[in-house]
Coordinates of C-alpha atoms in Angstrom, one line a residue:
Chain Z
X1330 CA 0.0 0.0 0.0
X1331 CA 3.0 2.5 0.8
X1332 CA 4.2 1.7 -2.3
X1333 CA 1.5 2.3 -4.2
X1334 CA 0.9 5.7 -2.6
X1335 CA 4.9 6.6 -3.4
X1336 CA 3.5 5.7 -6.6
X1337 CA 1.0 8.0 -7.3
X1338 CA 2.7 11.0 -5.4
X1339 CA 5.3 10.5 -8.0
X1340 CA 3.4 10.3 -11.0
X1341 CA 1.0 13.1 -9.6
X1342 CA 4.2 15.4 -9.6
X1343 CA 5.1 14.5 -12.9
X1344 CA 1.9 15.0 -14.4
X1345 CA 1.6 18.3 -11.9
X1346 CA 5.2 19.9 -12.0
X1347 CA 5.3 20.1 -15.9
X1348 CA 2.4 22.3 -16.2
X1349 CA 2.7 23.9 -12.8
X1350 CA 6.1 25.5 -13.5
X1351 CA 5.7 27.6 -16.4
X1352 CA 2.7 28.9 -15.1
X1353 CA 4.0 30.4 -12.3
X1354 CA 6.5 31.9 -14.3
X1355 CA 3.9 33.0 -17.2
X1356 CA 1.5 33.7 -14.9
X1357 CA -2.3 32.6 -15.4
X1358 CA -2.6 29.4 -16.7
X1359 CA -2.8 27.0 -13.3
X1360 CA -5.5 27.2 -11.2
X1361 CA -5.2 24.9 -7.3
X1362 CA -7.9 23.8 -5.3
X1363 CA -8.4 22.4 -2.1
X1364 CA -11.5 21.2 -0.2
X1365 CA -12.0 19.8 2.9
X1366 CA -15.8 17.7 3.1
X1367 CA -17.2 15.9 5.8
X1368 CA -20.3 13.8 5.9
X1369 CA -22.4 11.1 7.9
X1370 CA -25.3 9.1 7.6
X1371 CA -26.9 6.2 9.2
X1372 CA -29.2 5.6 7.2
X1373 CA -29.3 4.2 3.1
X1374 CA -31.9 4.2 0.3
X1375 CA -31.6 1.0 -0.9
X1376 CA -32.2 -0.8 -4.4
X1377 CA -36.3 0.0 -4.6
X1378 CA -35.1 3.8 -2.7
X1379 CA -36.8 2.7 0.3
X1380 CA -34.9 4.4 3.4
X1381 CA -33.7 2.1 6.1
X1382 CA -31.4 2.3 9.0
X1383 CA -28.2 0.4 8.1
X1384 CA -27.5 0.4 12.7
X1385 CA -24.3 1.9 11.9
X1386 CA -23.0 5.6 12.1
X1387 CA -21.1 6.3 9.0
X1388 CA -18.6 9.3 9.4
X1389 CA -16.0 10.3 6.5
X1390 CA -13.5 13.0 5.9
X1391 CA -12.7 13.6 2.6
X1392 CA -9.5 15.7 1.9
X1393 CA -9.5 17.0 -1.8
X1394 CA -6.9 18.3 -4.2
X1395 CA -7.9 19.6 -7.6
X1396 CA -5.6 21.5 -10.2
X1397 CA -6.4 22.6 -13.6
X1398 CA -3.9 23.7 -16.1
X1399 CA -5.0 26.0 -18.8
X1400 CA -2.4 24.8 -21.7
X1401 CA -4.3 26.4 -24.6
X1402 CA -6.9 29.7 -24.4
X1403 CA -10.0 26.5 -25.1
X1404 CA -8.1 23.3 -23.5
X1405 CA -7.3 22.7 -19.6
X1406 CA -6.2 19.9 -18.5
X1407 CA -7.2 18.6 -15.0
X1408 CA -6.0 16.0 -12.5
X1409 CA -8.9 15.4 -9.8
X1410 CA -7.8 13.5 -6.4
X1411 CA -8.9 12.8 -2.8
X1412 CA -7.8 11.5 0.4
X1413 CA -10.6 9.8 2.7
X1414 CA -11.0 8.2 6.0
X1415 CA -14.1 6.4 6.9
X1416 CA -15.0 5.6 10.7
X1417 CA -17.8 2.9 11.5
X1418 CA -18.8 1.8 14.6
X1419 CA -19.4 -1.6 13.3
X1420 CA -16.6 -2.4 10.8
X1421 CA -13.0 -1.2 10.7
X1422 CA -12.1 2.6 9.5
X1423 CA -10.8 3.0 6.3
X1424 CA -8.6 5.1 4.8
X1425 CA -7.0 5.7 1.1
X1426 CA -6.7 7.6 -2.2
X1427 CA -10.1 7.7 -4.6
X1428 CA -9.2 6.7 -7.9
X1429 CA -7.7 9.9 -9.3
X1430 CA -9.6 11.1 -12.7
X1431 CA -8.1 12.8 -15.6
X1432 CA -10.0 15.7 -17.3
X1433 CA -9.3 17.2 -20.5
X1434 CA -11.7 19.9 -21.3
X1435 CA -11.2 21.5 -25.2
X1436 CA -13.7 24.6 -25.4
X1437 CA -15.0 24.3 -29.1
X1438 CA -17.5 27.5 -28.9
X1439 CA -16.7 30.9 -27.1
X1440 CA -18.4 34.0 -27.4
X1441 CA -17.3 36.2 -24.0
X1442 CA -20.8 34.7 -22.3
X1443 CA -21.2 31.5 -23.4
X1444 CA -18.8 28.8 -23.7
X1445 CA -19.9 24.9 -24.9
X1446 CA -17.2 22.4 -23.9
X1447 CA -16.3 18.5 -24.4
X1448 CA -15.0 16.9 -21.3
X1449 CA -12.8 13.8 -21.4
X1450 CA -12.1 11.9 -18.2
X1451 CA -10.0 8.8 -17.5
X1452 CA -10.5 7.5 -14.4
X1453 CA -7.3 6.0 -13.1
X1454 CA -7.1 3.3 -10.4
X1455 CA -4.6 3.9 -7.7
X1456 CA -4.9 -0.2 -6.8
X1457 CA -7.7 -2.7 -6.1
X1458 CA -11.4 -2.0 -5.0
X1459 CA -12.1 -0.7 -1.2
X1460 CA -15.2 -0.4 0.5
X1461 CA -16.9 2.8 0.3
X1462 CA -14.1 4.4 -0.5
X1463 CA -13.2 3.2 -5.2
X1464 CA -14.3 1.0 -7.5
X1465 CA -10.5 0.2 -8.3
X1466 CA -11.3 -0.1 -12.1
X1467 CA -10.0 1.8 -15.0
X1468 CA -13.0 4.1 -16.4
X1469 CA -14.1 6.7 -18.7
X1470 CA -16.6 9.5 -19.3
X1471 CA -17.0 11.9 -22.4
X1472 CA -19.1 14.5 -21.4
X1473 CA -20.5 18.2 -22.8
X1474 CA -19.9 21.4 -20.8
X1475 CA -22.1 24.6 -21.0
X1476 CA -21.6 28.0 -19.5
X1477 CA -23.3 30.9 -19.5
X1478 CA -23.7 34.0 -17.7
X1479 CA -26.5 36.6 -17.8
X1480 CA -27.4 40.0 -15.8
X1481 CA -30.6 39.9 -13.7
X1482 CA -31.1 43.0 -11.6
X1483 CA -27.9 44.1 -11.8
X1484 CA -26.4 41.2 -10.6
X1485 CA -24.3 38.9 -12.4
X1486 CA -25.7 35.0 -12.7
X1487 CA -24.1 32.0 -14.4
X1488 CA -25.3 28.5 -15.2
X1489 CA -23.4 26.0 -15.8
X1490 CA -23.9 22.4 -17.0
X1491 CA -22.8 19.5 -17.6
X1492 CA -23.8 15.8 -19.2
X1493 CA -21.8 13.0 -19.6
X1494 CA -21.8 9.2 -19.6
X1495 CA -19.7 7.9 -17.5
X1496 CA -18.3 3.8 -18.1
X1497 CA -15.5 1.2 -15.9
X1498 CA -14.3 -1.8 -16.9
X1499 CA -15.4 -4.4 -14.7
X1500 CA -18.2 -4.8 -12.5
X1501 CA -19.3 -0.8 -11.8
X1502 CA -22.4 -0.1 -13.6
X1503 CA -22.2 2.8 -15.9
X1504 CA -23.8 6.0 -15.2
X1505 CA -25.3 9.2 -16.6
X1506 CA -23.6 12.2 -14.9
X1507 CA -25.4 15.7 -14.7
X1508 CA -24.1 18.8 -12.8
X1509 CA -26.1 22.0 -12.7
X1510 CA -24.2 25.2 -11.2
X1511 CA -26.3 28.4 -10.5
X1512 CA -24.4 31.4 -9.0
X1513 CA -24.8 34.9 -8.3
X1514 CA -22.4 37.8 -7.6
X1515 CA -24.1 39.3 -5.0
X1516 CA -21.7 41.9 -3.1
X1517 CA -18.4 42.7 -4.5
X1518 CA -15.6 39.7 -3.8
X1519 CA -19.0 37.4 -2.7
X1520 CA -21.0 34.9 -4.5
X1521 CA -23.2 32.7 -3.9
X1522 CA -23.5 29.2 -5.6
X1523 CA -26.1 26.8 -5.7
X1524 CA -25.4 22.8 -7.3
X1525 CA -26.8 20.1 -7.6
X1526 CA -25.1 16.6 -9.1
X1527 CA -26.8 13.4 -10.2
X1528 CA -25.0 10.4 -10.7
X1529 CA -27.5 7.8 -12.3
X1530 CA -26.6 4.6 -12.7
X1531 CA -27.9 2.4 -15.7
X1532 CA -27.9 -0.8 -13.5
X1533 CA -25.6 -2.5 -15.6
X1534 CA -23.7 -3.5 -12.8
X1535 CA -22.6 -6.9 -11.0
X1536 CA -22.9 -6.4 -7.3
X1537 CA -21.4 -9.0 -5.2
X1538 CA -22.3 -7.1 -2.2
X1539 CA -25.1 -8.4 -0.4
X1540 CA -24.8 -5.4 2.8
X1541 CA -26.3 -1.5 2.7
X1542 CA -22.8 -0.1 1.2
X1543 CA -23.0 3.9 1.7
X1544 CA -20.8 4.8 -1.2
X1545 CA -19.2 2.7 -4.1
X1546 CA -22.2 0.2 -4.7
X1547 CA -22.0 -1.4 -8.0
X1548 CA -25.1 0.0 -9.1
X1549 CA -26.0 3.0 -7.4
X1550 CA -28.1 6.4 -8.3
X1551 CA -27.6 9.7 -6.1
X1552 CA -28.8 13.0 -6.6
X1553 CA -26.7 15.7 -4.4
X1554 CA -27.4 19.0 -3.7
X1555 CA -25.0 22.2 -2.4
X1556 CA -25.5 25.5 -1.5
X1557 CA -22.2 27.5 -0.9
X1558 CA -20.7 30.9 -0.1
X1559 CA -17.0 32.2 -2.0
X1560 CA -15.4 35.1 -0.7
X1561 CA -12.6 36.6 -2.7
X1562 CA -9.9 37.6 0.0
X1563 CA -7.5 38.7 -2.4
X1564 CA -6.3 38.5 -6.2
X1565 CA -6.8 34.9 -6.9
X1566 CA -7.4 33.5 -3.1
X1567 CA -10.9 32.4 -2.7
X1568 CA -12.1 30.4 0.3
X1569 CA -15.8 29.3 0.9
X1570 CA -17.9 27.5 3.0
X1571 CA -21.1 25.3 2.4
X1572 CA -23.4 22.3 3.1
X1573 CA -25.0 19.6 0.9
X1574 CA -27.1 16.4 1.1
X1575 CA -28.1 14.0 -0.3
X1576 CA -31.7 14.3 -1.9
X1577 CA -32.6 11.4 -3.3
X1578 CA -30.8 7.8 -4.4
X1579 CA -31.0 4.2 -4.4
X1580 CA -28.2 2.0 -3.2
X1581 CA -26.0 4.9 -1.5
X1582 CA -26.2 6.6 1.6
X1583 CA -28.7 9.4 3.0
X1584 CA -27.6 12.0 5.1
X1585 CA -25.1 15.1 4.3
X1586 CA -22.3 17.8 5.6
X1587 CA -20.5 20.4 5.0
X1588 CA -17.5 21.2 3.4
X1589 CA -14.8 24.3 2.8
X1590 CA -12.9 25.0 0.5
X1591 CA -9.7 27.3 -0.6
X1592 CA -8.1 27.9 -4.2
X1593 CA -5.6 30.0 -6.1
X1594 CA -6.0 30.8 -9.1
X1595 CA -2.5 31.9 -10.6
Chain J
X139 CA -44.8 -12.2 -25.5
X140 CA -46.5 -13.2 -21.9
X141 CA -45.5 -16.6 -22.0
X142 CA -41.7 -15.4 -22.8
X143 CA -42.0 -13.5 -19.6
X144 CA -42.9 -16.5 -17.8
X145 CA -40.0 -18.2 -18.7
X146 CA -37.8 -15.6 -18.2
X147 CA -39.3 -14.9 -14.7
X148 CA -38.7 -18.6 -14.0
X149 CA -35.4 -19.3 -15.0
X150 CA -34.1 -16.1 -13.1
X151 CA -36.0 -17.2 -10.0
X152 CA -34.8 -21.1 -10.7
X153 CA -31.4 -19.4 -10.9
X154 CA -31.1 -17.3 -8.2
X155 CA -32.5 -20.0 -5.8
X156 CA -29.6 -22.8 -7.3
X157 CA -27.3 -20.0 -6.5
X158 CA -28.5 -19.6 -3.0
X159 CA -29.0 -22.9 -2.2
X160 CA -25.1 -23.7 -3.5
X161 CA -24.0 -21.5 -0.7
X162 CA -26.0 -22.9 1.5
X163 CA -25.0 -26.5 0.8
X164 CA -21.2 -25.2 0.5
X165 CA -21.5 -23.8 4.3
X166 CA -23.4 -26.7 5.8
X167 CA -20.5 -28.7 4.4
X168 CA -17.7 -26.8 6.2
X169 CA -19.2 -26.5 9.3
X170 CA -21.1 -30.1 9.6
X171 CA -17.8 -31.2 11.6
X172 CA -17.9 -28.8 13.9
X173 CA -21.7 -27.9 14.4
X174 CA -23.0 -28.1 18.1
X175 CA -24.7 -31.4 18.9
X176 CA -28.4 -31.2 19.6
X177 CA -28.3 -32.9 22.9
X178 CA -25.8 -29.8 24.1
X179 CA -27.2 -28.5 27.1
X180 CA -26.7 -24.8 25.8
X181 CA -28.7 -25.6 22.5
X182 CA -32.3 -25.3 23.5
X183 CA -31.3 -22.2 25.3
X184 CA -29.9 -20.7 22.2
X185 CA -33.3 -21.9 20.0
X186 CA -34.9 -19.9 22.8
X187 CA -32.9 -16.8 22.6
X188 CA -32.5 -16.6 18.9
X189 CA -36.0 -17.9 17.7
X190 CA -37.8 -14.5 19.7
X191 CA -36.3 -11.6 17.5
X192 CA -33.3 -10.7 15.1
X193 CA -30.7 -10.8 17.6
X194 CA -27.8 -10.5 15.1
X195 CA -29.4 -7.4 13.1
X196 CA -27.9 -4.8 15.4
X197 CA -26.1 -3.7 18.5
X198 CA -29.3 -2.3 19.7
X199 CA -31.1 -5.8 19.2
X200 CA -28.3 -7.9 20.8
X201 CA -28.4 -5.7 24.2
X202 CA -32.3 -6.1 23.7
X203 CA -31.8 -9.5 23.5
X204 CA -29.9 -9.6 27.1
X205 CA -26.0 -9.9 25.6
X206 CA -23.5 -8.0 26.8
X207 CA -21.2 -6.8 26.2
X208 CA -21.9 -5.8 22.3
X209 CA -19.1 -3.4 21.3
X210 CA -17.4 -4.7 18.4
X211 CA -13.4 -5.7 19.0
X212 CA -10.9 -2.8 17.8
X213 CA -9.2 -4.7 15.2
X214 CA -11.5 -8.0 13.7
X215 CA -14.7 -5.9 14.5
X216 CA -15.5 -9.2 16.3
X217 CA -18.4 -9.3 19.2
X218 CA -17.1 -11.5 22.1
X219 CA -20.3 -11.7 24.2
X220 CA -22.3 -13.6 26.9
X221 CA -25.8 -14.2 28.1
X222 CA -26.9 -14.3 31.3
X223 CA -29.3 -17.6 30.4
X224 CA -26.1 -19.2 29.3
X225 CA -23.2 -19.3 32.3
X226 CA -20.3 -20.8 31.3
X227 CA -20.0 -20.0 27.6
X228 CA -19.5 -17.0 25.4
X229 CA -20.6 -16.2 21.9
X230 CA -18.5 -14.7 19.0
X231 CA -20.7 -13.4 16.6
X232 CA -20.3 -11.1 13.8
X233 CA -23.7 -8.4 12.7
X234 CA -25.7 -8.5 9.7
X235 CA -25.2 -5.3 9.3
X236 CA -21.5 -5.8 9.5
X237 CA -19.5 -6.4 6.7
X238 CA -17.4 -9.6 6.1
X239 CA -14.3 -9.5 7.6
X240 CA -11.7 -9.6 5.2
X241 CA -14.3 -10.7 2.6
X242 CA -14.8 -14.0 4.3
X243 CA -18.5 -15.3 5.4
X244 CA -18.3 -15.4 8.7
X245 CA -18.8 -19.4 8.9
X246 CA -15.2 -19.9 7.2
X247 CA -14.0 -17.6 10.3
X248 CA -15.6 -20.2 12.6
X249 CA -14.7 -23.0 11.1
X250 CA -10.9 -22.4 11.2
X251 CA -11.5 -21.3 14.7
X252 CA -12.7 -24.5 15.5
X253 CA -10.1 -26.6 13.3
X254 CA -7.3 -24.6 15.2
X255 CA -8.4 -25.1 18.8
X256 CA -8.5 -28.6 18.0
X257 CA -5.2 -28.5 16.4
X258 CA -3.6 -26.9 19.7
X259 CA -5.4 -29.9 22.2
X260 CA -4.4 -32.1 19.8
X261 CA -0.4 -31.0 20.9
X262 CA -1.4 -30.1 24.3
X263 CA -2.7 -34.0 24.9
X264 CA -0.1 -35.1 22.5
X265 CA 2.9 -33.9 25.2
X266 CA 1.2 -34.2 28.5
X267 CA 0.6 -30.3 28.8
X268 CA -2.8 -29.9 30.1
X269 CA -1.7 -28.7 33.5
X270 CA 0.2 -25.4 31.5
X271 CA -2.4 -24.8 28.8
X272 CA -6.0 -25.0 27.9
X273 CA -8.1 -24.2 24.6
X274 CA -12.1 -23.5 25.0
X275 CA -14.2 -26.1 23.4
X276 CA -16.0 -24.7 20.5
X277 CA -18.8 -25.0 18.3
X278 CA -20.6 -23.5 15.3
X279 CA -24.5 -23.0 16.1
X280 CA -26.6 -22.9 13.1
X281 CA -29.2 -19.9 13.8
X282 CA -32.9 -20.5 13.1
X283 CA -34.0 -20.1 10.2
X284 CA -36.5 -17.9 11.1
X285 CA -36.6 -14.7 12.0
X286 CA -34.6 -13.8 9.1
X287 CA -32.5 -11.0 8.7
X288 CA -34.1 -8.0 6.1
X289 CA -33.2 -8.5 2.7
X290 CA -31.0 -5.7 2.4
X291 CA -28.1 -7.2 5.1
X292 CA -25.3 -9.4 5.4
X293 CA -27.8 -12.3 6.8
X294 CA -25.5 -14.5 9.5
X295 CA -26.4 -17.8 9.5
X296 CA -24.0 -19.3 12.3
X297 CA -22.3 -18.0 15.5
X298 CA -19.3 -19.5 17.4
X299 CA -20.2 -21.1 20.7
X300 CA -17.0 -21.3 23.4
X301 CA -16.3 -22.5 26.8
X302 CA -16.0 -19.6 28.8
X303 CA -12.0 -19.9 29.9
X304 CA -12.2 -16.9 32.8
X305 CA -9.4 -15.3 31.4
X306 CA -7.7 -12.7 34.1
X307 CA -8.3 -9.1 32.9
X308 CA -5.7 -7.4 30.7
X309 CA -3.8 -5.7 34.3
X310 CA -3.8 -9.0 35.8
X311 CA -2.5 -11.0 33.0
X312 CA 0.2 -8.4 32.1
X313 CA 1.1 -9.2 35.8
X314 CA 0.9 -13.0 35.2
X315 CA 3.4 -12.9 32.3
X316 CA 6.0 -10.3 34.1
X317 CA 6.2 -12.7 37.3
X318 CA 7.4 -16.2 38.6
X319 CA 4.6 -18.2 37.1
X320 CA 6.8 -18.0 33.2
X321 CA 9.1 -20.6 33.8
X322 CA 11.7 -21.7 31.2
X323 CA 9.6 -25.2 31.0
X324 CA 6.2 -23.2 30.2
X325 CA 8.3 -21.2 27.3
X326 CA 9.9 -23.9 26.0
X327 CA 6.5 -25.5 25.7
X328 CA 4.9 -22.8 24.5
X329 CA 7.2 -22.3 21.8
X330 CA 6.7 -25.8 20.8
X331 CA 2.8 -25.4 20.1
X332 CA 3.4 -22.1 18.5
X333 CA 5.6 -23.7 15.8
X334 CA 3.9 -27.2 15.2
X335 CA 0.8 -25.4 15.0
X336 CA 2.0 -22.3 13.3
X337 CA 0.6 -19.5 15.9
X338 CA 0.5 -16.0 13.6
X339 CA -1.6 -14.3 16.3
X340 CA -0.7 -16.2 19.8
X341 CA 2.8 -14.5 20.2
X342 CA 1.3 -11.5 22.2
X343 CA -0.1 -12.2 25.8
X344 CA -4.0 -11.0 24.9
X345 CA -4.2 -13.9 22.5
X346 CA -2.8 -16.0 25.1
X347 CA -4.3 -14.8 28.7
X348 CA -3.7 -16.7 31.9
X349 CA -7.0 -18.0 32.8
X350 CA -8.5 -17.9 36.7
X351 CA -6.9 -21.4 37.4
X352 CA -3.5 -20.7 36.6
X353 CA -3.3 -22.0 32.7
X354 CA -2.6 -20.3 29.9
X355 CA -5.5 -20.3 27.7
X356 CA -5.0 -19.9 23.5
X357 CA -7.8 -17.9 22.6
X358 CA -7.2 -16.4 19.0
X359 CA -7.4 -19.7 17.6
X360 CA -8.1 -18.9 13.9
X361 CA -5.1 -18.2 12.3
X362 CA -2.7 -21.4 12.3
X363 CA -1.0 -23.2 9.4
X364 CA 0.4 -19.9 8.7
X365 CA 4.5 -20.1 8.6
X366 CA 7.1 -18.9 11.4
X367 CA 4.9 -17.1 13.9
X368 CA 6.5 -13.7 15.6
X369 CA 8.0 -15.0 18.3
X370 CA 9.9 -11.3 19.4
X371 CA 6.6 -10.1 19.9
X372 CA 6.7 -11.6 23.0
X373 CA 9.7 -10.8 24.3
X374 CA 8.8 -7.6 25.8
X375 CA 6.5 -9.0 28.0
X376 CA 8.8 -11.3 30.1
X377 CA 10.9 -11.0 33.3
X378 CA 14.6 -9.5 31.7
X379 CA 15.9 -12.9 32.8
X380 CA 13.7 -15.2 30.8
X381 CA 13.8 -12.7 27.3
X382 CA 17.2 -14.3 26.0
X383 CA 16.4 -17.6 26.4
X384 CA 12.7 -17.2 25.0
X385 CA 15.2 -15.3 22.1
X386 CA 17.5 -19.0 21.9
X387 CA 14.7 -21.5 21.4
X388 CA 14.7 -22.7 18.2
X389 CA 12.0 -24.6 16.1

């Protein structure tokens, strides 16, 4: 296992330090972003998305690291990764690396207030499956990306979306993945941003779990929402703060938290 | 297009139930060795107990059910637990709502639990040691089969039955080890069961307790067969005088 994590610190500076570097010295092309979540539940919707009490209090702390590296004016490349512990009070707590994803966004139409995007991910295992916590299969999703942003009553709003399908080799099912972003400047250096993110799953999967499994079922549907405030402290420093939950699902866990968050944007 | 239906529905359900009753017919076989007789004086107790409620569906309907205590162990998640209708034994169980631990069912846990202790009394009879060491009797009990656990769990269908050893507490067996009671004899038996039998977990002094009538009891049972056990892990828990020679004993 510590190999494994040398592993991936390594490649994650190779992929990182290459693009990092020259935008610091050029100047605006790397943006970093950190977020700190934390959520419980004890409860799950299971396979019919009837709610039940899985008798165990599910707590996990999820450590993210994001960075996006604008290499043309329409392309960014992305590396996406988290750390997470899990406690249980009835099984042991776990803790390890999600399976990092690879995003490659190419901008194809761009008019100043509207953008339309592709999205390529490649989901990347860092080793074998762990409950709750990865699928530990190689995946992919090809997705389209929308932006917009429109002035109601003086106050800026954007809206952004995305739609993608979302496969894994193996026995994950495959999923249709929808984001919606809504957010609003309201006072100068503060927004506010609604979201909400659906992760459907087609049911194509092959559980061989036969427990409530809070995250990481083989087939699973979840629709998230998040409400969260940004505050720009200075040129390029944001932090924020929010909460979300989880609104509806079958095969994944109820309940919610909060989560903050800080990035640079160089 | 309804009769296709019909078909279909049938040979999914006529597959699912050949799938479930394989498992069933694959546990029965590994446990039939070991399963606790039906003239047991503790069996009709446990029909009793288990044939009221779910007892295994939750921490909250095990202390309902009159165990205690019911707090998983740190490490195997295990439930070590007794009953107030059943002096004299304890009950390791695992929860539906538990996960397998290490992917196992948790009949394959008992069932090398069972095969070990009988492994180490095997050696202990084998050499005339009964007077230095004991190993609780154990046995699988096959739960009712109804009530059954909700559909959505990890339904257990056996939990481990044991002789209750009355093991000192943790303080008093850390005392145990650290005094005149270790003799070079006991280590030099000791050692000998540990590498015939292949000990992994029975080189630190919680695995191996001093009971209430002054013998050692091997209670982590379970993983045996396993190559050179760590014998330094015990080292630290001896008098100073007895670590070196525990250190020159050699398989």
């Amino acid at each position: 296992m510590k190999t494994l994590i040398s592993i991936y610190f390594i490649l994650y500076i190779l992929l990182i330090l290459p693009s990092a570097l020259p935008a610091f010295f050029e100047g605006c092309d790397l943006d970093i972003y950190t977020a700190y979540k934390q959520y419980k539940t004890d409860h799950i919707w299971n396979r019919q998305g009837k709610k039940i009490n899985i008798h165990n209090d599910f707590r996990q702390r999820e450590y993210q690291l994001f960075a996006d590296y604008y290499f043309t004016r329409n392309d960014c490349l992305s590396l996406h990764s988290s750390f997470v512990e899990i406690e249980e009070i009835l099984n042991r707590n776990t803790r390890g690396f999600t399976d990092p994803e690879l995003i490659w966004t190419h901008c194809f139409y761009s008019n100043g207030t509207e953008s339309l995007c592709t999205e390529l991910t490649a989901i990347i295992p860092v080793a074998g499956q762990k409950h709750e916590l990865r699928y530990g299969r190689f995946g992919g999703e090809l997705g389209l990306y929308y932006s917009t942003c429109v002035d109601l009553s003086s106050h800026p709003v954007y809206f952004d979306a995305t739609l993608g399908y979302r496969a894994y080799s193996g026995y994950p099912s495959d999923q249709i993945r929808n984001t919606f972003i809504v957010g609003s400047y309201l006072l100068p250096g503060f927004y506010l941003e609604g979201r909400t993110d659906l992760h459907f799953g087609v049911f194509n999967g092959k559980s061989h779990m036969h427990h409530p499994l809070v995250f990481f079922n083989a087939n699973y549907r979840l629709l998230k929402a998040q409400i969260r405030g940004v505050l720009n402290i200075y040129s390029g420093f944001y932090v924020s703060l929010g909460c979300f939950g989880h609104v509806w699902g079958q095969n994944v866990g109820t309940g919610g938290g909060f989560l903050t968050e800080a990035w640079f944007v160089f | 297009m309804f009769n296709r239906s019909l078909v279909l529905l049938f040979f999914i359900l006529t597959k699912s139930l050949q799938a479930t009753t394989e498992n069933k017919t694959e546990a029965l076989q590994l446990v039939s060795p070991y399963l606790l007789p039906h003239h047991h004086p503790v069996k009709s107790k446990l029909d009793c107990i288990f044939k009221q409620s779910r007892v295994l569906l939750s921490i909250q309907s095990m202390k309902k059910a009159g165990f205690t205590p019911v707090e998983p162990r740190k490490f195997t998640r295990l439930i070590v637990t007794s009953h107030p209708q059943l002096t004299g034994y304890i009950l390791k169980v695992y929860l539906d709502s538990q996960r397998n631990h290490k992917d196992r069912p948790e009949y394959v846990c008992w069932a090398k639990r069972v095969e070990g202790a009988q492994l180490i009394q095997k050696i202990i009879n084998e050499n005339g040691w009964n007077h230095l060491f004991k190993v609780p009797k154990q046995w699988i009990y096959a739960l009712p089969s109804k009530p059954t656990a909700p559909k959505d769990f990890n339904s257990r269908n056996f939990v481990l039955v044991e002789e209750n050893m009355g093991l000192l507490s943790a303080r008093e067996n850390k005392k145990m080890w650290a005094s005149g009671k270790i003799t070079k004899e006991l280590l030099s038996a000791l050692f000998a069961i540990l590498a015939q039998v292949g000990l992994r977990d029975c080189c630190k002094i919680d695995n191996i307790p001093f009971s209430s009538d002054g013998r050692i009891a091997f209670i982590d049972t379970q993983t045996f067969n396993e190559g050179i056990p760590p014998y330094r892990r015990l080292t630290s828990s001896l008098r100073k005088d007895l670590r070196e020679y525990w250190k020159s004993l050699k398989p």
